[in-house]
Amino acid sequence: MGNIIILHQRDMFSLVRRYLLITLTWLVFFLVLLLPLITVIWQGLANDFHFFWSTISEPDAIAALKLSLLATSIAVPLNLIFGVASAWLVTKFEFKGKSVLLALIDLPFSISPVVIGLTYVLLFGAQSLFFPYLDAWDIQIIYAIPGVILATIFVSVPFIARELIPLMQVQGHLEEEAAKALGANGWQLFFYITLPNIKWGLLYGVVLCSARSLGEFGAVSVVSGHIRGETNTLPLHIELLYNEYNIIAAFSVSILLLMMAVVILILRHWSEYKMQHDKPLRLEPTHEYSTK
């Protein structure tokens, strides 16, 4: 009887602990994530919808949106090419300096975006060694759109490569070797074997890269010069409105950025679902060939 009571008390304690942890998790989620989002929407729509629409459709906001989309549309394809190439190189070949390449891919994770922006200022600014040559060709990088694009590319470099490398390592080389034995060349291996196996992981990496590019603030803030209507991205335009004490307008533009984040979040979860439920057919060696 005593053992039954002890077991019952343990079950009750385990049940209380589980519900306590669940409640604490939801409370933290609400306070840290959900409540700020509700505040952004509530404050952004504090005035009527006409004010919200006029705020997000003013020329400076449209210019900031266009620049954010431009930087993202350039950074993502370039990082897509680099990510696929580097993942292919790392997972399919053995070479000296592989660990160095992996460390360089992770470099943007370990460096502050502000430091990245300052690095570009030192490289291409008015006091740099390259400035006389750039000035001779009338090329301006710092405090101009090219600087914003370069900073966006740098901070979003690792996402596609780091998503593909583990995926391609798990898939192994068996299918590629079988295709080689049948006479396939390198491009055929990639388009008919590798790409179908990594397509959802590739999409997931593209989604993460796009989110990082759209939301970048630190590095872009250093190299942009905060020129209204020219070099301000959406995050910088929100900061500018907030610093001018135009709080409701800042929250209104934040809703625009939040809507884009929601779309990216939906794509991310959809790509995660496809990665988990659309696993490629794996080729396994038969007993006859594996014993030879």
PDB file of C-alpha atoms in Angstrom:
ATOM      1  CA  MET A   1       0.000   0.000   0.000  1.00  0.00           C
ATOM      2  CA  GLY A   2       2.794   2.354   0.885  1.00  0.00           C
ATOM      3  CA  ASN A   3       4.547   1.668  -2.428  1.00  0.00           C
ATOM      4  CA  ILE A   4       1.357   2.475  -4.329  1.00  0.00           C
ATOM      5  CA  ILE A   5       1.038   5.802  -2.522  1.00  0.00           C
ATOM      6  CA  ILE A   6       4.680   6.657  -3.277  1.00  0.00           C
ATOM      7  CA  LEU A   7       4.220   5.811  -6.971  1.00  0.00           C
ATOM      8  CA  HIS A   8       1.053   7.890  -7.072  1.00  0.00           C
ATOM      9  CA  GLN A   9       2.871  10.839  -5.508  1.00  0.00           C
ATOM     10  CA  ARG A  10       5.692  10.493  -8.033  1.00  0.00           C
ATOM     11  CA  ASP A  11       3.202  10.473 -10.909  1.00  0.00           C
ATOM     12  CA  MET A  12       1.480  13.548  -9.503  1.00  0.00           C
ATOM     13  CA  PHE A  13       4.818  15.314  -9.096  1.00  0.00           C
ATOM     14  CA  SER A  14       5.825  14.409 -12.648  1.00  0.00           C
ATOM     15  CA  LEU A  15       2.478  15.642 -13.980  1.00  0.00           C
ATOM     16  CA  VAL A  16       2.722  18.944 -12.072  1.00  0.00           C
ATOM     17  CA  ARG A  17       6.297  19.442 -13.242  1.00  0.00           C
ATOM     18  CA  ARG A  18       5.341  18.798 -16.847  1.00  0.00           C
ATOM     19  CA  TYR A  19       2.449  21.260 -16.793  1.00  0.00           C
ATOM     20  CA  LEU A  20       4.598  23.802 -14.975  1.00  0.00           C
ATOM     21  CA  LEU A  21       7.279  23.589 -17.666  1.00  0.00           C
ATOM     22  CA  ILE A  22       4.665  23.842 -20.418  1.00  0.00           C
ATOM     23  CA  THR A  23       3.113  26.897 -18.785  1.00  0.00           C
ATOM     24  CA  LEU A  24       6.504  28.522 -18.279  1.00  0.00           C
ATOM     25  CA  THR A  25       7.428  27.878 -21.921  1.00  0.00           C
ATOM     26  CA  TRP A  26       4.235  29.447 -23.218  1.00  0.00           C
ATOM     27  CA  LEU A  27       4.646  32.385 -20.837  1.00  0.00           C
ATOM     28  CA  VAL A  28       8.174  33.080 -22.073  1.00  0.00           C
ATOM     29  CA  PHE A  29       7.001  32.657 -25.672  1.00  0.00           C
ATOM     30  CA  PHE A  30       4.193  35.164 -25.096  1.00  0.00           C
ATOM     31  CA  LEU A  31       6.339  37.761 -23.317  1.00  0.00           C
ATOM     32  CA  VAL A  32       9.411  37.534 -25.531  1.00  0.00           C
ATOM     33  CA  LEU A  33       7.932  36.838 -28.975  1.00  0.00           C
ATOM     34  CA  LEU A  34       4.174  37.211 -29.215  1.00  0.00           C
ATOM     35  CA  LEU A  35       3.654  40.342 -27.106  1.00  0.00           C
ATOM     36  CA  PRO A  36       6.189  42.455 -29.068  1.00  0.00           C
ATOM     37  CA  LEU A  37       4.537  41.407 -32.339  1.00  0.00           C
ATOM     38  CA  ILE A  38       1.114  42.340 -31.000  1.00  0.00           C
ATOM     39  CA  THR A  39       2.541  45.683 -29.874  1.00  0.00           C
ATOM     40  CA  VAL A  40       3.983  46.372 -33.329  1.00  0.00           C
ATOM     41  CA  ILE A  41       0.634  45.682 -35.009  1.00  0.00           C
ATOM     42  CA  TRP A  42      -1.349  47.589 -32.379  1.00  0.00           C
ATOM     43  CA  GLN A  43       0.867  50.676 -32.507  1.00  0.00           C
ATOM     44  CA  GLY A  44       1.225  50.580 -36.286  1.00  0.00           C
ATOM     45  CA  LEU A  45      -2.553  50.646 -36.669  1.00  0.00           C
ATOM     46  CA  ALA A  46      -3.124  53.093 -33.797  1.00  0.00           C
ATOM     47  CA  ASN A  47      -4.302  55.686 -36.289  1.00  0.00           C
ATOM     48  CA  ASP A  48      -6.681  54.848 -39.091  1.00  0.00           C
ATOM     49  CA  PHE A  49      -5.819  52.652 -42.053  1.00  0.00           C
ATOM     50  CA  HIS A  50      -5.420  55.714 -44.274  1.00  0.00           C
ATOM     51  CA  PHE A  51      -2.454  56.860 -42.128  1.00  0.00           C
ATOM     52  CA  PHE A  52      -0.939  53.385 -42.270  1.00  0.00           C
ATOM     53  CA  TRP A  53      -1.255  53.226 -46.048  1.00  0.00           C
ATOM     54  CA  SER A  54       0.093  56.733 -46.568  1.00  0.00           C
ATOM     55  CA  THR A  55       3.076  55.920 -44.343  1.00  0.00           C
ATOM     56  CA  ILE A  56       4.101  52.758 -46.148  1.00  0.00           C
ATOM     57  CA  SER A  57       3.434  54.274 -49.578  1.00  0.00           C
ATOM     58  CA  GLU A  58       5.416  57.488 -49.145  1.00  0.00           C
ATOM     59  CA  PRO A  59       8.422  57.856 -51.488  1.00  0.00           C
ATOM     60  CA  ASP A  60      11.064  57.251 -48.794  1.00  0.00           C
ATOM     61  CA  ALA A  61       9.377  54.052 -47.610  1.00  0.00           C
ATOM     62  CA  ILE A  62       8.981  52.800 -51.184  1.00  0.00           C
ATOM     63  CA  ALA A  63      12.638  53.592 -51.893  1.00  0.00           C
ATOM     64  CA  ALA A  64      13.696  51.711 -48.742  1.00  0.00           C
ATOM     65  CA  LEU A  65      11.546  48.727 -49.737  1.00  0.00           C
ATOM     66  CA  LYS A  66      12.991  48.697 -53.251  1.00  0.00           C
ATOM     67  CA  LEU A  67      16.552  48.824 -51.925  1.00  0.00           C
ATOM     68  CA  SER A  68      15.890  45.982 -49.472  1.00  0.00           C
ATOM     69  CA  LEU A  69      14.422  43.850 -52.240  1.00  0.00           C
ATOM     70  CA  LEU A  70      17.266  44.806 -54.609  1.00  0.00           C
ATOM     71  CA  ALA A  71      19.970  43.868 -52.109  1.00  0.00           C
ATOM     72  CA  THR A  72      18.176  40.611 -51.305  1.00  0.00           C
ATOM     73  CA  SER A  73      17.589  39.736 -54.965  1.00  0.00           C
ATOM     74  CA  ILE A  74      21.321  40.128 -55.645  1.00  0.00           C
ATOM     75  CA  ALA A  75      22.667  38.582 -52.431  1.00  0.00           C
ATOM     76  CA  VAL A  76      20.515  35.438 -52.494  1.00  0.00           C
ATOM     77  CA  PRO A  77      21.392  34.222 -56.037  1.00  0.00           C
ATOM     78  CA  LEU A  78      25.095  34.887 -55.475  1.00  0.00           C
ATOM     79  CA  ASN A  79      25.032  33.058 -52.142  1.00  0.00           C
ATOM     80  CA  LEU A  80      23.021  30.299 -53.807  1.00  0.00           C
ATOM     81  CA  ILE A  81      25.794  29.740 -56.342  1.00  0.00           C
ATOM     82  CA  PHE A  82      28.504  29.968 -53.698  1.00  0.00           C
ATOM     83  CA  GLY A  83      26.609  27.763 -51.239  1.00  0.00           C
ATOM     84  CA  VAL A  84      25.962  24.971 -53.717  1.00  0.00           C
ATOM     85  CA  ALA A  85      29.521  25.108 -55.091  1.00  0.00           C
ATOM     86  CA  SER A  86      31.144  25.120 -51.654  1.00  0.00           C
ATOM     87  CA  ALA A  87      28.872  22.348 -50.350  1.00  0.00           C
ATOM     88  CA  TRP A  88      29.657  20.219 -53.419  1.00  0.00           C
ATOM     89  CA  LEU A  89      33.380  20.872 -52.986  1.00  0.00           C
ATOM     90  CA  VAL A  90      33.421  20.091 -49.269  1.00  0.00           C
ATOM     91  CA  THR A  91      31.302  16.937 -49.420  1.00  0.00           C
ATOM     92  CA  LYS A  92      32.506  15.365 -52.671  1.00  0.00           C
ATOM     93  CA  PHE A  93      36.256  15.995 -52.589  1.00  0.00           C
ATOM     94  CA  GLU A  94      39.164  15.737 -50.179  1.00  0.00           C
ATOM     95  CA  PHE A  95      41.711  18.557 -50.421  1.00  0.00           C
ATOM     96  CA  LYS A  96      44.098  20.567 -48.323  1.00  0.00           C
ATOM     97  CA  GLY A  97      42.517  23.559 -46.654  1.00  0.00           C
ATOM     98  CA  LYS A  98      39.022  22.082 -46.294  1.00  0.00           C
ATOM     99  CA  SER A  99      38.890  23.074 -42.627  1.00  0.00           C
ATOM    100  CA  VAL A 100      40.012  26.586 -43.582  1.00  0.00           C
ATOM    101  CA  LEU A 101      37.193  26.836 -46.127  1.00  0.00           C
ATOM    102  CA  LEU A 102      34.642  25.695 -43.538  1.00  0.00           C
ATOM    103  CA  ALA A 103      35.981  28.275 -41.084  1.00  0.00           C
ATOM    104  CA  LEU A 104      35.697  31.027 -43.713  1.00  0.00           C
ATOM    105  CA  ILE A 105      32.102  30.004 -44.454  1.00  0.00           C
ATOM    106  CA  ASP A 106      31.287  30.401 -40.746  1.00  0.00           C
ATOM    107  CA  LEU A 107      33.144  33.709 -40.464  1.00  0.00           C
ATOM    108  CA  PRO A 108      30.036  35.946 -40.711  1.00  0.00           C
ATOM    109  CA  PHE A 109      28.541  34.050 -37.756  1.00  0.00           C
ATOM    110  CA  SER A 110      31.442  34.998 -35.493  1.00  0.00           C
ATOM    111  CA  ILE A 111      32.016  38.621 -36.523  1.00  0.00           C
ATOM    112  CA  SER A 112      29.781  41.478 -35.463  1.00  0.00           C
ATOM    113  CA  PRO A 113      27.918  43.022 -38.440  1.00  0.00           C
ATOM    114  CA  VAL A 114      29.159  46.439 -37.325  1.00  0.00           C
ATOM    115  CA  VAL A 115      32.741  45.209 -37.643  1.00  0.00           C
ATOM    116  CA  ILE A 116      31.927  43.925 -41.122  1.00  0.00           C
ATOM    117  CA  GLY A 117      30.640  47.347 -42.095  1.00  0.00           C
ATOM    118  CA  LEU A 118      33.722  49.061 -40.684  1.00  0.00           C
ATOM    119  CA  THR A 119      35.899  46.616 -42.638  1.00  0.00           C
ATOM    120  CA  TYR A 120      34.252  47.694 -45.883  1.00  0.00           C
ATOM    121  CA  VAL A 121      34.721  51.332 -44.937  1.00  0.00           C
ATOM    122  CA  LEU A 122      38.430  50.695 -44.392  1.00  0.00           C
ATOM    123  CA  LEU A 123      38.683  48.807 -47.691  1.00  0.00           C
ATOM    124  CA  PHE A 124      36.710  51.135 -49.953  1.00  0.00           C
ATOM    125  CA  GLY A 125      36.319  54.386 -48.002  1.00  0.00           C
ATOM    126  CA  ALA A 126      37.992  57.728 -48.700  1.00  0.00           C
ATOM    127  CA  GLN A 127      41.076  56.764 -46.650  1.00  0.00           C
ATOM    128  CA  SER A 128      41.617  53.362 -48.269  1.00  0.00           C
ATOM    129  CA  LEU A 129      44.248  52.344 -50.796  1.00  0.00           C
ATOM    130  CA  PHE A 130      41.588  51.471 -53.362  1.00  0.00           C
ATOM    131  CA  PHE A 131      39.786  54.819 -53.201  1.00  0.00           C
ATOM    132  CA  PRO A 132      41.971  56.680 -55.768  1.00  0.00           C
ATOM    133  CA  TYR A 133      41.373  53.933 -58.327  1.00  0.00           C
ATOM    134  CA  LEU A 134      37.649  53.797 -57.575  1.00  0.00           C
ATOM    135  CA  ASP A 135      37.420  57.574 -57.749  1.00  0.00           C
ATOM    136  CA  ALA A 136      39.249  57.615 -61.090  1.00  0.00           C
ATOM    137  CA  TRP A 137      36.573  55.319 -62.518  1.00  0.00           C
ATOM    138  CA  ASP A 138      33.800  57.257 -60.721  1.00  0.00           C
ATOM    139  CA  ILE A 139      32.829  54.192 -58.655  1.00  0.00           C
ATOM    140  CA  GLN A 140      31.374  54.823 -55.208  1.00  0.00           C
ATOM    141  CA  ILE A 141      30.896  51.868 -52.879  1.00  0.00           C
ATOM    142  CA  ILE A 142      30.701  53.330 -49.388  1.00  0.00           C
ATOM    143  CA  TYR A 143      27.610  55.437 -48.678  1.00  0.00           C
ATOM    144  CA  ALA A 144      26.085  54.111 -51.877  1.00  0.00           C
ATOM    145  CA  ILE A 145      24.007  51.162 -53.048  1.00  0.00           C
ATOM    146  CA  PRO A 146      27.005  48.897 -53.892  1.00  0.00           C
ATOM    147  CA  GLY A 147      28.154  49.084 -50.264  1.00  0.00           C
ATOM    148  CA  VAL A 148      24.705  48.061 -49.047  1.00  0.00           C
ATOM    149  CA  ILE A 149      24.700  45.097 -51.435  1.00  0.00           C
ATOM    150  CA  LEU A 150      28.220  44.002 -50.455  1.00  0.00           C
ATOM    151  CA  ALA A 151      27.372  44.116 -46.742  1.00  0.00           C
ATOM    152  CA  THR A 152      24.174  42.153 -47.335  1.00  0.00           C
ATOM    153  CA  ILE A 153      26.029  39.496 -49.301  1.00  0.00           C
ATOM    154  CA  PHE A 154      28.681  39.071 -46.619  1.00  0.00           C
ATOM    155  CA  VAL A 155      26.330  38.629 -43.662  1.00  0.00           C
ATOM    156  CA  SER A 156      24.144  36.099 -45.511  1.00  0.00           C
ATOM    157  CA  VAL A 157      26.939  33.934 -46.954  1.00  0.00           C
ATOM    158  CA  PRO A 158      26.810  30.924 -44.573  1.00  0.00           C
ATOM    159  CA  PHE A 159      23.117  30.047 -44.602  1.00  0.00           C
ATOM    160  CA  ILE A 160      22.785  28.074 -47.824  1.00  0.00           C
ATOM    161  CA  ALA A 161      26.161  26.350 -47.569  1.00  0.00           C
ATOM    162  CA  ARG A 162      25.644  25.378 -43.942  1.00  0.00           C
ATOM    163  CA  GLU A 163      22.222  23.945 -44.736  1.00  0.00           C
ATOM    164  CA  LEU A 164      23.477  21.859 -47.660  1.00  0.00           C
ATOM    165  CA  ILE A 165      26.754  20.498 -46.271  1.00  0.00           C
ATOM    166  CA  PRO A 166      25.242  18.203 -43.583  1.00  0.00           C
ATOM    167  CA  LEU A 167      22.482  17.121 -45.964  1.00  0.00           C
ATOM    168  CA  MET A 168      24.925  16.144 -48.713  1.00  0.00           C
ATOM    169  CA  GLN A 169      27.205  14.397 -46.217  1.00  0.00           C
ATOM    170  CA  VAL A 170      24.329  12.190 -45.062  1.00  0.00           C
ATOM    171  CA  GLN A 171      23.366  11.293 -48.631  1.00  0.00           C
ATOM    172  CA  GLY A 172      26.829   9.955 -49.361  1.00  0.00           C
ATOM    173  CA  HIS A 173      28.385   9.129 -52.753  1.00  0.00           C
ATOM    174  CA  LEU A 174      26.697   5.877 -53.758  1.00  0.00           C
ATOM    175  CA  GLU A 175      24.186   7.323 -56.224  1.00  0.00           C
ATOM    176  CA  GLU A 176      26.832   9.522 -57.880  1.00  0.00           C
ATOM    177  CA  GLU A 177      29.182   6.562 -58.232  1.00  0.00           C
ATOM    178  CA  ALA A 178      26.426   4.474 -59.810  1.00  0.00           C
ATOM    179  CA  ALA A 179      25.662   7.273 -62.274  1.00  0.00           C
ATOM    180  CA  LYS A 180      29.351   7.634 -63.106  1.00  0.00           C
ATOM    181  CA  ALA A 181      29.543   3.939 -63.848  1.00  0.00           C
ATOM    182  CA  LEU A 182      26.702   4.433 -66.335  1.00  0.00           C
ATOM    183  CA  GLY A 183      28.627   7.209 -68.089  1.00  0.00           C
ATOM    184  CA  ALA A 184      27.110  10.373 -66.584  1.00  0.00           C
ATOM    185  CA  ASN A 185      29.228  13.523 -66.637  1.00  0.00           C
ATOM    186  CA  GLY A 186      29.541  16.121 -63.889  1.00  0.00           C
ATOM    187  CA  TRP A 187      26.598  18.297 -64.973  1.00  0.00           C
ATOM    188  CA  GLN A 188      24.350  15.263 -65.354  1.00  0.00           C
ATOM    189  CA  LEU A 189      25.343  14.083 -61.886  1.00  0.00           C
ATOM    190  CA  PHE A 190      24.392  17.438 -60.448  1.00  0.00           C
ATOM    191  CA  PHE A 191      21.086  18.021 -62.260  1.00  0.00           C
ATOM    192  CA  TYR A 192      19.755  14.453 -62.174  1.00  0.00           C
ATOM    193  CA  ILE A 193      21.196  13.071 -58.926  1.00  0.00           C
ATOM    194  CA  THR A 194      22.369  15.765 -56.512  1.00  0.00           C
ATOM    195  CA  LEU A 195      19.863  18.554 -57.140  1.00  0.00           C
ATOM    196  CA  PRO A 196      16.706  16.415 -56.731  1.00  0.00           C
ATOM    197  CA  ASN A 197      18.081  15.118 -53.427  1.00  0.00           C
ATOM    198  CA  ILE A 198      18.892  18.552 -52.007  1.00  0.00           C
ATOM    199  CA  LYS A 199      16.087  20.646 -53.503  1.00  0.00           C
ATOM    200  CA  TRP A 200      14.119  21.127 -50.266  1.00  0.00           C
ATOM    201  CA  GLY A 201      17.236  21.739 -48.203  1.00  0.00           C
ATOM    202  CA  LEU A 202      18.300  24.234 -50.849  1.00  0.00           C
ATOM    203  CA  LEU A 203      14.944  25.988 -50.613  1.00  0.00           C
ATOM    204  CA  TYR A 204      15.252  26.058 -46.825  1.00  0.00           C
ATOM    205  CA  GLY A 205      18.690  27.668 -47.098  1.00  0.00           C
ATOM    206  CA  VAL A 206      17.373  30.218 -49.602  1.00  0.00           C
ATOM    207  CA  VAL A 207      14.551  31.131 -47.210  1.00  0.00           C
ATOM    208  CA  LEU A 208      16.996  31.635 -44.324  1.00  0.00           C
ATOM    209  CA  CYS A 209      19.337  33.642 -46.544  1.00  0.00           C
ATOM    210  CA  SER A 210      16.449  35.847 -47.697  1.00  0.00           C
ATOM    211  CA  ALA A 211      15.312  36.474 -44.129  1.00  0.00           C
ATOM    212  CA  ARG A 212      18.846  37.442 -43.065  1.00  0.00           C
ATOM    213  CA  SER A 213      19.252  39.736 -46.063  1.00  0.00           C
ATOM    214  CA  LEU A 214      15.948  41.538 -45.559  1.00  0.00           C
ATOM    215  CA  GLY A 215      16.507  42.069 -41.849  1.00  0.00           C
ATOM    216  CA  GLU A 216      20.176  43.096 -41.894  1.00  0.00           C
ATOM    217  CA  PHE A 217      20.837  46.269 -39.920  1.00  0.00           C
ATOM    218  CA  GLY A 218      24.325  46.560 -38.402  1.00  0.00           C
ATOM    219  CA  ALA A 219      26.651  46.241 -41.395  1.00  0.00           C
ATOM    220  CA  VAL A 220      24.272  48.099 -43.714  1.00  0.00           C
ATOM    221  CA  SER A 221      23.916  50.884 -41.155  1.00  0.00           C
ATOM    222  CA  VAL A 222      27.680  51.519 -41.237  1.00  0.00           C
ATOM    223  CA  VAL A 223      28.160  51.523 -45.014  1.00  0.00           C
ATOM    224  CA  SER A 224      24.903  53.162 -46.096  1.00  0.00           C
ATOM    225  CA  GLY A 225      25.378  56.677 -44.747  1.00  0.00           C
ATOM    226  CA  HIS A 226      21.664  56.837 -43.847  1.00  0.00           C
ATOM    227  CA  ILE A 227      20.803  58.862 -46.940  1.00  0.00           C
ATOM    228  CA  ARG A 228      17.037  59.167 -46.934  1.00  0.00           C
ATOM    229  CA  GLY A 229      15.430  57.820 -50.064  1.00  0.00           C
ATOM    230  CA  GLU A 230      18.739  56.535 -51.479  1.00  0.00           C
ATOM    231  CA  THR A 231      20.710  54.192 -49.201  1.00  0.00           C
ATOM    232  CA  ASN A 232      18.206  53.428 -46.459  1.00  0.00           C
ATOM    233  CA  THR A 233      16.816  49.901 -46.347  1.00  0.00           C
ATOM    234  CA  LEU A 234      13.568  49.124 -44.517  1.00  0.00           C
ATOM    235  CA  PRO A 235      15.244  48.485 -41.121  1.00  0.00           C
ATOM    236  CA  LEU A 236      17.220  51.730 -41.466  1.00  0.00           C
ATOM    237  CA  HIS A 237      14.103  53.644 -42.492  1.00  0.00           C
ATOM    238  CA  ILE A 238      12.311  52.336 -39.395  1.00  0.00           C
ATOM    239  CA  GLU A 239      15.210  53.487 -37.214  1.00  0.00           C
ATOM    240  CA  LEU A 240      15.149  56.905 -38.877  1.00  0.00           C
ATOM    241  CA  LEU A 241      11.433  57.358 -38.204  1.00  0.00           C
ATOM    242  CA  TYR A 242      11.878  56.221 -34.604  1.00  0.00           C
ATOM    243  CA  ASN A 243      14.766  58.646 -34.015  1.00  0.00           C
ATOM    244  CA  GLU A 244      12.575  61.444 -35.348  1.00  0.00           C
ATOM    245  CA  TYR A 245       9.970  60.508 -32.710  1.00  0.00           C
ATOM    246  CA  ASN A 246       7.554  59.477 -35.432  1.00  0.00           C
ATOM    247  CA  ILE A 247       6.689  56.382 -33.437  1.00  0.00           C
ATOM    248  CA  ILE A 248       3.452  55.350 -35.110  1.00  0.00           C
ATOM    249  CA  ALA A 249       4.978  55.707 -38.573  1.00  0.00           C
ATOM    250  CA  ALA A 250       7.935  53.578 -37.480  1.00  0.00           C
ATOM    251  CA  PHE A 251       5.582  50.850 -36.269  1.00  0.00           C
ATOM    252  CA  SER A 252       3.544  51.134 -39.473  1.00  0.00           C
ATOM    253  CA  VAL A 253       6.608  50.441 -41.614  1.00  0.00           C
ATOM    254  CA  SER A 254       7.532  47.666 -39.179  1.00  0.00           C
ATOM    255  CA  ILE A 255       4.241  45.958 -40.044  1.00  0.00           C
ATOM    256  CA  LEU A 256       5.385  45.868 -43.667  1.00  0.00           C
ATOM    257  CA  LEU A 257       8.618  44.176 -42.627  1.00  0.00           C
ATOM    258  CA  LEU A 258       6.634  41.854 -40.349  1.00  0.00           C
ATOM    259  CA  MET A 259       4.387  40.786 -43.222  1.00  0.00           C
ATOM    260  CA  MET A 260       7.441  39.856 -45.269  1.00  0.00           C
ATOM    261  CA  ALA A 261       8.788  37.914 -42.276  1.00  0.00           C
ATOM    262  CA  VAL A 262       5.529  35.975 -41.995  1.00  0.00           C
ATOM    263  CA  VAL A 263       5.731  34.965 -45.661  1.00  0.00           C
ATOM    264  CA  ILE A 264       9.327  33.823 -45.149  1.00  0.00           C
ATOM    265  CA  LEU A 265       8.298  31.902 -42.015  1.00  0.00           C
ATOM    266  CA  ILE A 266       5.560  30.074 -43.920  1.00  0.00           C
ATOM    267  CA  LEU A 267       8.018  29.147 -46.665  1.00  0.00           C
ATOM    268  CA  ARG A 268      10.493  27.977 -44.056  1.00  0.00           C
ATOM    269  CA  HIS A 269       8.040  25.635 -42.353  1.00  0.00           C
ATOM    270  CA  TRP A 270       6.789  24.367 -45.701  1.00  0.00           C
ATOM    271  CA  SER A 271      10.332  23.556 -46.814  1.00  0.00           C
ATOM    272  CA  GLU A 272      10.984  21.850 -43.449  1.00  0.00           C
ATOM    273  CA  TYR A 273       7.875  19.740 -43.944  1.00  0.00           C
ATOM    274  CA  LYS A 274       8.932  18.766 -47.458  1.00  0.00           C
ATOM    275  CA  MET A 275      12.439  17.859 -46.242  1.00  0.00           C
ATOM    276  CA  GLN A 276      10.970  15.519 -43.619  1.00  0.00           C
ATOM    277  CA  HIS A 277       8.255  13.888 -45.742  1.00  0.00           C
ATOM    278  CA  ASP A 278       9.767  13.852 -49.225  1.00  0.00           C
ATOM    279  CA  LYS A 279      12.949  11.910 -48.591  1.00  0.00           C
ATOM    280  CA  PRO A 280      14.786  10.799 -51.729  1.00  0.00           C
ATOM    281  CA  LEU A 281      15.043   7.175 -52.719  1.00  0.00           C
ATOM    282  CA  ARG A 282      18.310   5.804 -51.492  1.00  0.00           C
ATOM    283  CA  LEU A 283      20.363   3.298 -53.448  1.00  0.00           C
ATOM    284  CA  GLU A 284      21.792   0.570 -51.269  1.00  0.00           C
ATOM    285  CA  PRO A 285      24.330  -2.031 -52.389  1.00  0.00           C
ATOM    286  CA  THR A 286      22.944  -5.537 -52.775  1.00  0.00           C
ATOM    287  CA  HIS A 287      24.486  -8.422 -50.891  1.00  0.00           C
ATOM    288  CA  GLU A 288      25.942  -9.792 -54.116  1.00  0.00           C
ATOM    289  CA  TYR A 289      28.019  -6.705 -54.844  1.00  0.00           C
ATOM    290  CA  SER A 290      28.810  -5.777 -51.282  1.00  0.00           C
ATOM    291  CA  THR A 291      30.529  -9.093 -50.642  1.00  0.00           C
ATOM    292  CA  LYS A 292      32.764  -8.936 -53.676  1.00  0.00           C
TER     293      LYS A 292
END
